[in-house]
Amino acid sequence: MTIVTKGISMLILSVLILGLLIMIVLGFMLGFSHPLPWVLVAVLVAIPFVHDKIISNRFVKWSDSLSVGIDSIDNDHKKLLGMINQLQTAAHYHTDDDMIENILNELIDYTKYHFTREEGLMQECGYPDLEEHKKQHTSMIAQVTDFIDKYRTDGTRTADDVAQYLKAWLINHIDGTDQKYTPYLKGKVE
Ligand code: FEO
């Protein structure tokens, strides 16, 4: 979601709430026994719950189906997912730029740390697809660095874009690539 699209969404939401408030006031002029203003009050009260429900879909949850069977790597993945959720929260609530910068920097640093650790374990165990796996890591770092550069310089990417990209990439990568090394590493490394 671009900054402009997000701004439009927030504007529409604000106009909707304001419109409902005006209609509620006007509705009560029909009398407190009239059902219309009460229906509108119920709609107004429901908005935060619907909003939270929609937003919750943008966050990512750990599931045991994502386990690679190695505790240290699972813990790295859990930590990365937690950091992505932190970034998502900061982006959604328009947290100040310094905080988003800190989260982005920590996220990139920890991702690099995790990739290095994972590649070391694969090498230690003679994993045959190590080189292909490393290429995916390198490509992900390049892509996310490009997103972040665009976020920092021309604003054509948002922190939300970075969080969404990382979320999709990490889940697909764990599910489709990391889990392939499980039979080679499980029981041999911590
Ligand atoms: Fe867990 Fe290949 O990254």
GROMACS .gro file of C-alpha atoms in nm, residues 18-190:
model
  173
   18LEU     CA    1  -1.765   1.195   1.093
   19GLY     CA    2  -2.065   1.120   0.868
   20LEU     CA    3  -2.192   0.859   1.115
   21LEU     CA    4  -2.157   1.102   1.407
   22ILE     CA    5  -2.355   1.368   1.221
   23MET     CA    6  -2.623   1.116   1.121
   24ILE     CA    7  -2.646   0.992   1.481
   25VAL     CA    8  -2.702   1.347   1.611
   26LEU     CA    9  -2.963   1.409   1.340
   27GLY     CA   10  -3.115   1.067   1.406
   28PHE     CA   11  -3.169   1.144   1.772
   29MET     CA   12  -3.369   1.447   1.663
   30LEU     CA   13  -3.627   1.190   1.546
   31GLY     CA   14  -3.657   1.084   1.911
   32PHE     CA   15  -3.472   0.845   2.139
   33SER     CA   16  -3.720   0.570   2.063
   34HIS     CA   17  -3.644   0.579   1.691
   35PRO     CA   18  -3.427   0.278   1.591
   36LEU     CA   19  -3.218   0.458   1.325
   37PRO     CA   20  -2.972   0.644   1.553
   38TRP     CA   21  -2.921   0.330   1.764
   39VAL     CA   22  -2.841   0.127   1.455
   40LEU     CA   23  -2.590   0.394   1.354
   41VAL     CA   24  -2.438   0.390   1.705
   42ALA     CA   25  -2.396   0.012   1.673
   43VAL     CA   26  -2.221   0.058   1.335
   44LEU     CA   27  -1.991   0.322   1.489
   45VAL     CA   28  -1.902   0.097   1.783
   46ALA     CA   29  -1.832  -0.195   1.545
   47ILE     CA   30  -1.583   0.002   1.333
   48PRO     CA   31  -1.279  -0.049   1.566
   49PHE     CA   32  -1.347  -0.423   1.591
   50VAL     CA   33  -1.380  -0.461   1.213
   51HIS     CA   34  -1.069  -0.248   1.168
   52ASP     CA   35  -0.871  -0.466   1.415
   53LYS     CA   36  -0.990  -0.781   1.239
   54ILE     CA   37  -0.874  -0.650   0.901
   55ILE     CA   38  -0.543  -0.536   1.044
   56SER     CA   39  -0.476  -0.866   1.225
   57ASN     CA   40  -0.455  -1.036   0.883
   58ARG     CA   41  -0.149  -0.827   0.808
   59PHE     CA   42   0.041  -0.978   1.102
   60VAL     CA   43   0.215  -1.311   1.094
   61LYS     CA   44   0.195  -1.586   1.355
   62TRP     CA   45   0.440  -1.864   1.426
   63SER     CA   46   0.303  -2.210   1.364
   64ASP     CA   47   0.465  -2.545   1.436
   65SER     CA   48   0.421  -2.629   1.068
   66LEU     CA   49   0.704  -2.376   1.007
   67SER     CA   50   0.949  -2.565   1.228
   68VAL     CA   51   1.270  -2.688   1.066
   69GLY     CA   52   1.330  -2.922   1.360
   70ILE     CA   53   1.635  -2.733   1.492
   71ASP     CA   54   1.570  -2.518   1.799
   72SER     CA   55   1.829  -2.247   1.731
   73ILE     CA   56   1.699  -2.191   1.376
   74ASP     CA   57   1.334  -2.203   1.484
   75ASN     CA   58   1.415  -1.941   1.748
   76ASP     CA   59   1.578  -1.720   1.483
   77HIS     CA   60   1.271  -1.752   1.262
   78LYS     CA   61   1.039  -1.671   1.555
   79LYS     CA   62   1.248  -1.366   1.639
   80LEU     CA   63   1.241  -1.247   1.276
   81LEU     CA   64   0.863  -1.289   1.254
   82GLY     CA   65   0.829  -1.091   1.579
   83MET     CA   66   1.044  -0.812   1.437
   84ILE     CA   67   0.839  -0.804   1.116
   85ASN     CA   68   0.522  -0.769   1.326
   86GLN     CA   69   0.690  -0.485   1.518
   87LEU     CA   70   0.764  -0.311   1.189
   88GLN     CA   71   0.406  -0.372   1.072
   89THR     CA   72   0.269  -0.217   1.392
   90ALA     CA   73   0.501   0.084   1.364
   91ALA     CA   74   0.408   0.133   0.998
   92HIS     CA   75   0.036   0.100   1.060
   93TYR     CA   76   0.025   0.349   1.345
   94HIS     CA   77   0.262   0.592   1.167
   95THR     CA   78   0.517   0.570   1.445
   96ASP     CA   79   0.792   0.830   1.419
   97ASP     CA   80   1.058   0.777   1.155
   98ASP     CA   81   1.341   0.718   1.405
   99MET     CA   82   1.163   0.421   1.557
  100ILE     CA   83   1.092   0.271   1.213
  101GLU     CA   84   1.458   0.323   1.121
  102ASN     CA   85   1.569   0.140   1.437
  103ILE     CA   86   1.339  -0.153   1.368
  104LEU     CA   87   1.452  -0.171   1.003
  105ASN     CA   88   1.819  -0.166   1.100
  106GLU     CA   89   1.772  -0.434   1.366
  107LEU     CA   90   1.570  -0.645   1.126
  108ILE     CA   91   1.833  -0.631   0.853
  109ASP     CA   92   2.116  -0.697   1.099
  110TYR     CA   93   1.938  -0.996   1.251
  111THR     CA   94   1.843  -1.133   0.908
  112LYS     CA   95   2.208  -1.123   0.800
  113TYR     CA   96   2.313  -1.284   1.128
  114HIS     CA   97   2.055  -1.558   1.080
  115PHE     CA   98   2.156  -1.625   0.719
  116THR     CA   99   2.523  -1.652   0.817
  117ARG     CA  100   2.444  -1.890   1.102
  118GLU     CA  101   2.215  -2.104   0.885
  119GLU     CA  102   2.467  -2.122   0.600
  120GLY     CA  103   2.738  -2.223   0.850
  121LEU     CA  104   2.524  -2.510   0.979
  122MET     CA  105   2.441  -2.626   0.625
  123GLN     CA  106   2.810  -2.622   0.536
  124GLU     CA  107   2.902  -2.811   0.854
  125CYS     CA  108   2.658  -3.087   0.758
  126GLY     CA  109   2.756  -3.101   0.390
  127TYR     CA  110   2.413  -2.991   0.270
  128PRO     CA  111   2.415  -3.043  -0.112
  129ASP     CA  112   2.191  -2.744  -0.202
  130LEU     CA  113   2.392  -2.491  -0.001
  131GLU     CA  114   2.491  -2.272  -0.298
  132GLU     CA  115   2.135  -2.244  -0.429
  133HIS     CA  116   2.012  -2.161  -0.078
  134LYS     CA  117   2.279  -1.894  -0.038
  135LYS     CA  118   2.167  -1.734  -0.367
  136GLN     CA  119   1.815  -1.694  -0.226
  137HIS     CA  120   1.956  -1.526   0.085
  138THR     CA  121   2.166  -1.288  -0.124
  139SER     CA  122   1.874  -1.201  -0.350
  140MET     CA  123   1.646  -1.133  -0.053
  141ILE     CA  124   1.900  -0.897   0.109
  142ALA     CA  125   1.939  -0.710  -0.224
  143GLN     CA  126   1.563  -0.678  -0.270
  144VAL     CA  127   1.491  -0.560   0.081
  145THR     CA  128   1.785  -0.318   0.071
  146ASP     CA  129   1.636  -0.172  -0.247
  147PHE     CA  130   1.294  -0.135  -0.077
  148ILE     CA  131   1.454   0.037   0.221
  149ASP     CA  132   1.657   0.271   0.000
  150LYS     CA  133   1.338   0.371  -0.181
  151TYR     CA  134   1.157   0.416   0.151
  152ARG     CA  135   1.440   0.640   0.277
  153THR     CA  136   1.492   0.844  -0.039
  154ASP     CA  137   1.194   0.892  -0.270
  155GLY     CA  138   0.906   0.748  -0.065
  156THR     CA  139   0.792   0.514  -0.345
  157ARG     CA  140   0.811   0.231  -0.090
  158THR     CA  141   0.664   0.242   0.259
  159ALA     CA  142   0.765   0.065   0.579
  160ASP     CA  143   0.443  -0.129   0.531
  161ASP     CA  144   0.571  -0.249   0.188
  162VAL     CA  145   0.893  -0.369   0.352
  163ALA     CA  146   0.699  -0.554   0.626
  164GLN     CA  147   0.465  -0.718   0.373
  165TYR     CA  148   0.752  -0.822   0.148
  166LEU     CA  149   0.952  -0.967   0.439
  167LYS     CA  150   0.651  -1.151   0.576
  168ALA     CA  151   0.568  -1.318   0.243
  169TRP     CA  152   0.932  -1.390   0.164
  170LEU     CA  153   1.017  -1.541   0.502
  171ILE     CA  154   0.711  -1.764   0.523
  172ASN     CA  155   0.765  -1.894   0.166
  173HIS     CA  156   1.135  -1.938   0.226
  174ILE     CA  157   1.098  -2.133   0.551
  175ASP     CA  158   0.819  -2.342   0.406
  176GLY     CA  159   0.970  -2.403   0.063
  177THR     CA  160   1.348  -2.387   0.111
  178ASP     CA  161   1.464  -2.403   0.474
  179GLN     CA  162   1.265  -2.715   0.554
  180LYS     CA  163   1.448  -2.903   0.278
  181TYR     CA  164   1.765  -2.912   0.491
  182THR     CA  165   1.589  -3.065   0.792
  183PRO     CA  166   1.681  -3.428   0.708
  184TYR     CA  167   2.048  -3.325   0.665
  185LEU     CA  168   2.080  -3.111   0.980
  186LYS     CA  169   1.831  -3.244   1.234
  187GLY     CA  170   2.001  -3.425   1.520
  188LYS     CA  171   2.347  -3.317   1.400
  189VAL     CA  172   2.344  -2.951   1.508
  190GLU     CA  173   2.192  -2.756   1.795
   0.00000   0.00000   0.00000
